[in-house]
Amino acid sequence: MSHPFDTALALDSGDSGDPGTLRGRTHPEWANMVGPYGGITAAVLLHAVQRHPDRQGDPLALTVNYLAPIGDGEFTVTARAVRTNRTNQHWVLELAQDGAPRCTATTVFGSHRDTWSDTEARPPAAPAPETLPTLAGPHFVVWFNNYDARFVEGGMFFESAEPAESTEPGDSSTSTLWLRDSSGRSLDFPALAAACDIFYPRIFRRRGRFVPAGTVSLTTYFHADSAELAAVGADFVLGTAYANRFGAGYFDQSAQLWSRSGILLASSHQMVYFKDDA
Amino acid sequence: MSHPFDTALALDSGDSGDPGTLRGRTHPEWANMVGPYGGITAAVLLHAVQRHPDRQGDPLALTVNYLAPIGDGEFTVTARAVRTNRTNQHWVLELAQDGAPRCTATTVFGSHRDTWSDTEARPPAAPAPETLPTLAGPHFVVWFNNYDARFVEGGMFFESAEPAESTEPGDSSTSTLWLRDSSGRSLDFPALAAACDIFYPRIFRRRGRFVPAGTVSLTTYFHADSAELAAVGADFVLGTAYANRFGAGYFDQSAQLWSRSGILLASSHQMVYFKDDA
């Protein structure tokens, strides 16, 4: 039986056989409050490029713009290689339903080479995941059941629509958690793209409650190469996220995902719409 | 006489009169080592949307992918509104020369509303710009002459192709500087988009020398609304940038631009290619 993540990623080119025009469908296991989890949509778009016969290299950067809610059911993904250079390749993508675009995206793939290297960022302090409780499910937000999540800091009310006692508004928007696929699937680039969106909107953390909010644009930079991802396997990764500025209906949030051995796998940024009267 | 920045931004729809298909040209004042300064290209793309009669709202997010060097001379910008919602609008753009795409871009515009607000990030410590020397010009990197730049930390050898004594390799990739338009032009959204790219590749800072490097993908989030930009006028803004991880031919860098009064105007991120054998 296929894993829920692979099921959600499934794309086919149908009768046309055109590898740049693909059909997929939403899956109830990945439902968010409105439409699918943004992370799974990012993963599907990245996968559309990865499975394309013209693809060269590994993902370096992915930007997904969320134009309109995706309804339950079928969608079409178009993926077009706009430029292939010696060391990198640029793609333009669109996800549509009923002929209307729901997402636009661009991604850059490239080859990894041996160069000088250093990681300047530092992972947040965190006890080993084995010492922390799994956030008990099933969760109010369905897609969250696909993750074994263990909060180090800034956990919140995923169990119900109501804030728990621990969700007092605070000065810090930071959340830090260990996460892994709850059914033991290994990390790969689409899974990394999906996991970068696991951090609930930082406005919830600051306000201590749900407010209407949705990602407008999401950008992820992939630092890991294939070997580094393979070394993670199905182990926990450590995620941390925070916001810079909230106001006038929008905020940004930035995230990092780290391997247990201290490798920065990805950094990710998003601009989020919210509604919360002053 | 037109200001160099406005000259570089000039676009016209030619005989077609189509506001979504525009002609522009490179300008020697904005030359980088290869092709124009990436920041001016980002500004041109943003301006193509701003001048479009269908445009609604102010910029929220802009992603520019740099596919291939832009040669000296004319280019074409196409700008297409893919989706207009009640509060935001999504655009897809391309910059081409001789029929070949050189940049792809997406941008989200939106309306600002009164909401709860807070800035969690803090500006870096910096003495007043008036107490710091202007980095003397003319500069080896031509476009830099358009800025009055006063480094607080992490300045570097813009005067010549050779590293100055102060450019020893270090542990930190951070640079912080005050900057303003050197001929007194006021800040607006395109100028903000351009200024977010003023930070030279962080690999130079860490290695203490030039290495081949170029932005692959640049994303900027605009936090300021029009009134906040108008309040800055032609005053200095404080910029700071750092990198997270260098390796395997790529690194990311993140930047913030602050008004003197402590308003976070924009946050910006990019993935950069570099070549520096281990």
XYZ file of C-alpha atoms in Angstrom:
556
model
C 0.000 0.000 0.000
C 1.272 3.405 -0.923
C 2.243 5.828 1.825
C -0.126 8.852 2.265
C 2.622 11.217 1.149
C 3.324 9.293 -2.050
C -0.385 8.975 -2.727
C -0.747 12.746 -2.526
C 2.215 13.216 -4.865
C 0.873 10.881 -7.550
C 0.734 12.587 -10.952
C 0.107 11.166 -14.399
C 0.307 12.601 -17.868
C -2.843 10.866 -19.015
C -3.513 10.085 -22.646
C -1.468 13.015 -23.937
C 1.761 11.512 -22.634
C 3.059 15.084 -22.226
C 5.379 14.995 -19.173
C 4.823 18.745 -18.680
C 1.037 18.510 -18.333
C 0.024 16.359 -15.389
C -3.117 15.366 -13.564
C -3.281 14.968 -9.806
C -5.933 15.095 -7.116
C -6.354 16.262 -3.554
C -6.425 13.679 -0.782
C -8.498 13.946 2.400
C -5.512 12.902 4.547
C -3.841 16.208 3.637
C -6.821 18.523 4.192
C -6.286 21.837 5.913
C -9.075 24.079 7.187
C -9.672 25.335 3.631
C -8.270 23.182 0.824
C -5.132 21.061 1.151
C -2.141 21.796 3.386
C 0.072 24.325 1.595
C 3.107 22.135 2.162
C 1.659 19.201 0.237
C 0.875 21.508 -2.684
C 4.479 22.733 -2.688
C 5.631 19.099 -2.660
C 3.375 18.176 -5.589
C 4.757 21.070 -7.649
C 8.343 20.101 -6.872
C 7.571 16.474 -7.700
C 6.154 17.517 -11.085
C 9.625 18.784 -11.980
C 11.503 15.898 -10.378
C 9.611 13.329 -12.460
C 10.063 15.295 -15.708
C 12.495 13.574 -18.112
C 14.204 16.899 -18.902
C 14.982 17.655 -15.269
C 18.636 18.169 -14.398
C 20.047 18.326 -10.878
C 18.452 18.741 -7.482
C 16.155 21.473 -6.140
C 17.856 24.685 -5.031
C 14.929 27.103 -4.703
C 11.153 26.860 -4.902
C 8.602 29.676 -4.785
C 4.902 28.860 -4.637
C 2.230 31.554 -4.819
C -1.176 30.601 -3.450
C -3.738 32.359 -5.657
C -7.022 30.755 -4.656
C -8.287 27.836 -2.583
C -7.874 24.404 -4.157
C -11.140 22.492 -4.095
C -11.431 18.785 -3.344
C -10.777 16.722 -6.462
C -8.656 16.777 -9.586
C -6.159 19.422 -10.603
C -3.743 19.969 -13.466
C -0.069 20.838 -13.080
C 1.895 22.312 -15.959
C 5.684 22.375 -15.700
C 7.894 24.064 -18.263
C 11.702 24.244 -18.343
C 12.337 27.863 -19.308
C 16.118 27.734 -19.365
C 18.774 25.068 -18.927
C 22.273 26.266 -18.106
C 25.407 24.242 -17.543
C 24.906 24.068 -13.786
C 21.257 24.973 -13.248
C 17.786 24.839 -14.741
C 14.794 27.161 -14.320
C 11.176 25.998 -14.315
C 7.805 27.757 -14.363
C 4.746 25.930 -13.024
C 1.032 26.373 -12.630
C -1.577 24.364 -10.752
C -5.110 24.809 -12.105
C -8.627 23.527 -11.508
C -11.420 23.939 -14.012
C -9.058 25.973 -16.168
C -8.455 28.573 -13.435
C -4.969 28.902 -11.919
C -4.821 28.173 -8.178
C -1.021 28.332 -7.765
C 1.880 29.695 -9.733
C 5.393 28.559 -8.953
C 8.983 28.832 -10.059
C 11.792 26.503 -9.138
C 15.516 26.308 -9.772
C 17.293 22.984 -9.922
C 21.062 22.649 -10.068
C 24.079 20.461 -9.678
C 26.033 20.294 -6.440
C 29.809 20.594 -6.588
C 32.645 20.377 -4.123
C 33.309 23.877 -2.778
C 34.344 25.684 0.354
C 31.602 25.227 2.911
C 30.471 26.538 6.271
C 27.225 26.756 8.183
C 26.932 30.037 10.020
C 23.446 29.531 11.429
C 23.126 27.414 14.565
C 20.339 24.968 15.373
C 18.116 25.900 18.319
C 18.795 24.150 21.612
C 16.531 21.130 21.994
C 16.415 17.987 24.092
C 16.400 14.699 22.168
C 13.025 13.953 20.555
C 12.794 10.674 22.462
C 12.518 12.658 25.701
C 9.540 14.692 24.459
C 5.888 13.654 24.099
C 4.320 13.259 20.689
C 1.552 15.798 20.237
C -1.441 13.499 20.737
C -3.852 13.051 17.830
C -6.058 12.771 15.942
C -5.719 16.453 15.266
C -8.283 19.061 14.377
C -6.110 19.993 11.407
C -6.186 16.725 9.461
C -2.844 16.984 7.623
C -1.014 17.277 10.931
C -1.722 13.585 11.577
C 0.879 12.779 8.930
C 3.590 14.060 11.257
C 4.998 12.811 14.521
C 5.544 16.260 16.047
C 7.266 16.922 19.359
C 7.276 20.542 20.390
C 10.275 21.999 22.164
C 8.808 25.496 22.279
C 5.666 27.207 21.054
C 3.325 24.263 20.670
C -0.327 25.005 20.191
C -3.896 23.813 20.093
C -3.889 21.421 17.164
C -6.141 19.033 19.055
C -9.199 21.265 18.811
C -10.486 24.536 17.472
C -10.172 26.001 20.962
C -6.941 27.336 22.429
C -5.462 25.210 25.193
C -4.422 26.768 28.460
C -0.832 26.956 27.322
C -1.592 29.329 24.452
C -1.440 32.683 26.189
C -0.391 35.458 23.839
C 3.333 36.017 24.156
C 6.156 38.255 23.014
C 7.815 35.601 20.860
C 6.498 34.032 17.691
C 9.106 31.266 17.780
C 8.128 27.614 17.643
C 10.645 24.785 17.672
C 9.731 21.139 17.161
C 11.087 17.766 16.182
C 9.121 16.237 13.340
C 9.136 13.107 11.256
C 6.751 11.312 8.987
C 4.337 9.485 11.259
C 4.417 6.297 9.198
C 8.155 6.069 8.738
C 8.629 7.367 5.200
C 12.148 8.652 4.503
C 12.872 12.303 3.837
C 13.389 13.347 0.228
C 13.161 16.717 -1.530
C 9.343 16.827 -1.823
C 9.010 15.780 1.832
C 11.476 18.498 2.808
C 9.475 21.059 0.794
C 6.293 19.964 2.567
C 7.821 20.002 6.040
C 9.022 23.592 5.640
C 5.361 24.660 5.878
C 4.594 22.694 9.070
C 4.787 25.800 11.256
C 1.273 27.092 11.841
C 0.782 30.818 11.140
C 2.898 32.772 13.610
C -0.026 35.135 14.237
C -1.756 32.262 16.111
C 1.246 32.067 18.411
C 1.283 35.782 19.141
C -2.485 36.101 19.559
C -3.029 32.800 21.351
C -5.957 31.908 19.099
C -6.947 31.147 15.523
C -7.398 34.110 13.242
C -8.155 33.904 9.513
C -4.726 33.513 7.868
C -3.291 32.037 4.694
C 0.070 31.880 2.973
C 0.297 34.215 -0.002
C 3.790 33.264 -1.191
C 6.233 30.617 0.050
C 9.927 30.349 -0.847
C 12.178 27.478 0.188
C 15.928 27.151 -0.296
C 17.263 23.613 -0.318
C 20.705 23.385 1.248
C 20.895 19.604 1.506
C 22.072 17.443 -1.338
C 20.701 13.944 -1.980
C 23.334 12.232 0.173
C 22.540 14.436 3.163
C 18.824 13.691 2.811
C 19.490 9.981 2.474
C 21.522 10.111 5.701
C 18.493 11.537 7.544
C 16.293 8.689 6.376
C 13.132 8.520 8.473
C 14.711 10.147 11.523
C 13.421 13.302 13.210
C 14.412 16.721 11.897
C 14.424 19.835 14.034
C 12.345 22.736 12.790
C 12.202 26.290 14.047
C 10.232 29.298 12.821
C 9.631 32.929 13.760
C 8.100 36.083 12.331
C 9.728 39.463 11.727
C 6.848 41.925 11.401
C 3.066 41.736 11.683
C 0.891 44.589 10.447
C -1.579 46.013 7.951
C -2.953 42.550 7.177
C 0.284 40.631 6.548
C 3.294 39.106 8.219
C 6.378 37.194 7.128
C 7.708 34.074 8.772
C 11.043 32.325 8.343
C 11.887 28.726 9.155
C 14.834 26.371 9.234
C 14.951 22.573 9.184
C 17.974 20.838 10.716
C 19.080 17.228 10.764
C 19.730 15.688 14.156
C 23.434 15.763 13.328
C 23.329 19.558 12.890
C 23.083 19.910 9.109
C 20.930 22.810 7.885
C 18.697 21.056 5.358
C 16.521 23.968 4.238
C 15.604 27.556 5.000
C 12.143 28.762 4.104
C 10.258 32.040 4.105
C 6.674 33.064 3.551
C 4.381 36.071 3.415
C 1.056 35.430 5.099
C -2.283 37.234 4.937
C -4.208 37.619 8.179
C -7.354 39.311 9.433
C -7.340 40.565 12.999
C -8.791 43.971 13.682
C -6.602 46.333 15.641
C 16.795 65.807 -16.149
C 15.616 62.400 -15.090
C 17.247 60.693 -12.138
C 19.428 57.623 -12.982
C 17.023 55.351 -11.142
C 13.977 56.622 -13.049
C 15.893 56.429 -16.312
C 16.637 52.761 -15.653
C 12.991 52.117 -14.821
C 11.635 53.675 -18.015
C 9.359 51.284 -19.904
C 7.070 51.868 -22.837
C 4.474 49.752 -24.567
C 5.517 50.902 -28.020
C 3.178 50.838 -30.958
C 1.141 47.912 -29.628
C -0.169 49.966 -26.728
C -0.361 46.701 -24.751
C 0.388 47.646 -21.117
C 1.473 44.052 -20.425
C 4.223 43.995 -23.081
C 6.866 46.604 -22.425
C 10.198 47.657 -23.822
C 13.074 48.821 -21.672
C 16.842 49.012 -21.914
C 19.906 48.584 -19.750
C 21.772 51.674 -18.588
C 25.529 51.895 -18.064
C 25.073 53.641 -14.707
C 23.610 50.386 -13.338
C 26.200 47.978 -14.726
C 27.464 45.176 -12.539
C 30.461 42.983 -13.341
C 28.317 40.935 -15.766
C 25.099 42.574 -16.939
C 23.083 45.022 -14.857
C 22.845 45.066 -11.053
C 20.278 42.443 -10.009
C 18.502 44.982 -7.836
C 17.735 47.293 -10.751
C 16.295 44.360 -12.698
C 14.033 43.522 -9.754
C 12.957 47.166 -9.634
C 12.160 47.228 -13.376
C 9.991 44.119 -13.025
C 8.115 45.573 -10.058
C 7.664 48.838 -11.926
C 6.161 46.968 -14.900
C 3.321 45.894 -12.612
C 3.015 49.213 -10.816
C 2.457 51.103 -14.062
C -0.077 48.543 -15.372
C -3.643 49.944 -15.453
C -5.039 46.704 -13.953
C -2.763 46.797 -10.928
C -4.473 46.862 -7.538
C -2.753 47.589 -4.236
C 0.872 47.741 -3.201
C 3.655 45.154 -3.484
C 3.661 42.430 -0.844
C 6.073 39.862 -2.303
C 8.391 39.674 -5.296
C 10.426 36.720 -6.526
C 12.899 37.187 -9.368
C 14.784 34.269 -10.910
C 17.947 35.155 -12.799
C 18.164 32.730 -15.719
C 20.914 34.188 -17.876
C 23.021 37.343 -18.120
C 21.235 40.384 -19.518
C 23.240 41.936 -22.328
C 23.634 45.683 -22.874
C 20.691 47.075 -24.774
C 16.964 46.587 -25.159
C 14.815 44.036 -23.380
C 11.136 43.133 -23.264
C 9.089 42.722 -20.096
C 5.782 40.880 -20.147
C 3.490 41.235 -17.136
C 0.283 39.267 -16.755
C -2.264 39.441 -13.914
C -3.055 35.772 -13.301
C -5.595 36.241 -10.527
C -7.278 39.198 -8.846
C -8.855 38.553 -5.450
C -10.691 40.946 -3.203
C -7.569 41.849 -1.230
C -4.681 40.726 -3.420
C -3.511 40.218 -6.980
C -1.001 37.750 -8.454
C 1.259 38.528 -11.415
C 3.614 36.485 -13.578
C 6.447 38.252 -15.391
C 9.235 37.546 -17.814
C 12.163 39.627 -19.015
C 13.525 38.569 -22.412
C 16.160 39.612 -24.918
C 16.172 38.422 -28.519
C 13.217 36.212 -27.684
C 15.099 34.321 -24.939
C 13.977 34.658 -21.308
C 16.596 36.174 -18.997
C 14.416 36.471 -15.878
C 11.163 35.000 -14.671
C 9.325 36.628 -11.791
C 6.155 36.464 -9.750
C 4.767 39.196 -7.572
C 1.826 39.606 -5.233
C 0.217 42.976 -4.711
C -2.400 43.633 -2.057
C -4.306 46.147 -0.024
C -3.194 47.189 3.439
C -5.770 47.231 6.231
C -5.817 48.227 9.865
C -4.892 45.161 11.931
C -3.076 44.182 15.068
C 0.598 44.901 14.553
C 3.968 44.226 16.114
C 7.555 44.091 14.949
C 9.440 41.273 16.572
C 12.738 41.730 14.748
C 15.080 44.428 16.043
C 17.286 46.726 13.953
C 21.031 46.221 14.352
C 22.874 48.679 16.571
C 24.345 51.474 14.476
C 25.701 54.970 15.050
C 23.951 57.755 13.131
C 24.908 57.807 9.437
C 26.150 61.384 9.779
C 28.952 60.129 12.041
C 30.181 57.599 9.465
C 32.216 58.167 6.302
C 30.677 57.687 2.887
C 32.416 54.862 1.079
C 34.525 56.919 -1.337
C 33.880 56.516 -5.040
C 33.898 56.182 -7.950
C 33.536 52.469 -7.335
C 34.838 49.518 -9.266
C 31.282 48.162 -9.316
C 29.557 50.896 -11.304
C 26.013 50.583 -9.912
C 27.288 51.170 -6.395
C 27.888 54.826 -7.309
C 24.112 55.310 -7.203
C 24.188 54.820 -3.453
C 25.574 56.859 -0.610
C 26.687 53.880 1.498
C 28.090 54.122 5.006
C 29.210 50.808 6.448
C 28.683 50.059 10.117
C 30.076 46.531 9.820
C 31.387 44.298 7.071
C 32.356 46.869 4.461
C 34.487 45.678 1.598
C 36.651 46.476 -1.344
C 34.250 48.231 -3.690
C 36.923 50.733 -4.653
C 38.980 48.240 -6.624
C 39.164 44.665 -7.753
C 41.702 43.994 -5.027
C 40.777 43.298 -1.423
C 41.629 46.084 0.999
C 43.533 45.369 4.185
C 40.325 45.240 6.174
C 38.928 42.278 4.284
C 40.445 39.394 6.176
C 38.282 36.283 6.052
C 36.102 36.161 9.148
C 33.611 34.026 11.013
C 30.662 36.314 10.323
C 28.999 37.033 7.012
C 27.076 39.997 8.423
C 27.270 43.425 6.832
C 25.360 46.430 8.126
C 25.234 49.785 6.360
C 23.289 52.983 6.037
C 22.313 53.668 2.462
C 20.460 56.275 0.476
C 20.142 57.309 -3.104
C 23.269 59.341 -3.853
C 21.354 62.011 -5.774
C 18.526 62.508 -3.320
C 15.718 60.528 -4.925
C 12.994 59.487 -2.472
C 12.362 55.872 -1.582
C 9.431 54.128 -3.255
C 8.599 50.459 -3.821
C 10.905 49.933 -6.819
C 13.749 51.687 -4.993
C 13.120 49.483 -1.961
C 13.176 46.381 -4.186
C 16.486 47.509 -5.670
C 18.084 48.360 -2.326
C 17.346 44.883 -0.927
C 20.023 43.551 -3.275
C 22.731 46.053 -2.261
C 24.537 43.514 -0.082
C 27.413 42.038 -2.053
C 27.567 38.222 -2.077
C 28.228 37.042 1.474
C 30.828 34.609 0.170
C 33.092 37.633 -0.543
C 32.804 38.589 3.109
C 33.690 35.153 4.386
C 36.539 34.551 1.924
C 37.910 38.090 1.945
C 38.039 38.202 -1.850
C 35.974 38.102 -4.997
C 34.841 34.684 -6.158
C 32.539 34.011 -9.118
C 29.017 34.377 -7.676
C 25.567 35.285 -8.912
C 22.050 35.400 -7.543
C 19.916 32.513 -8.755
C 16.637 33.524 -7.100
C 15.681 36.606 -5.051
C 12.555 37.023 -2.919
C 11.564 40.251 -1.191
C 8.705 40.831 1.233
C 7.473 44.412 1.462
C 6.351 45.281 4.974
C 6.054 49.032 4.482
C 2.946 50.668 3.113
C 3.035 53.796 0.947
C 2.732 56.158 3.897
C 5.708 54.577 5.660
C 7.817 54.859 2.514
C 6.768 58.471 2.014
C 7.850 59.219 5.585
C 11.362 57.940 4.800
C 11.666 60.258 1.807
C 15.298 60.542 0.738
C 16.685 59.753 4.195
C 19.098 56.919 4.951
C 17.786 53.424 5.594
C 19.680 50.835 7.610
C 20.392 47.546 5.880
C 21.776 44.347 7.320
C 22.447 40.966 5.714
C 23.892 37.591 6.624
C 24.142 34.053 5.247
C 22.948 30.790 6.807
C 24.836 28.062 4.968
C 27.526 27.929 2.272
C 28.308 24.694 0.485
C 28.229 22.539 -2.647
C 28.201 25.611 -4.874
C 25.420 27.658 -3.279
C 24.540 29.777 -0.292
C 21.500 31.696 0.914
C 21.555 35.220 2.281
C 18.869 37.159 4.131
C 18.566 40.914 4.511
C 16.453 43.512 6.270
C 15.977 47.203 5.518
C 14.964 49.502 8.375
C 13.922 53.132 8.465
C 15.883 55.415 10.762
C 12.825 55.518 13.017
C 12.949 51.735 13.463
C 10.316 50.566 10.971
C 11.096 47.274 9.224
C 10.512 48.230 5.585
C 11.385 44.954 3.872
C 12.913 41.539 4.417
C 14.641 39.834 1.526
C 16.201 36.455 0.816
C 18.243 35.003 -1.992
C 19.941 31.825 -3.151
C 23.323 32.480 -4.716
C 25.580 30.378 -6.918
C 29.303 30.503 -6.233
C 32.469 28.822 -7.427
C 35.237 28.351 -4.907
C 37.048 25.038 -4.837
C 37.296 23.375 -1.476
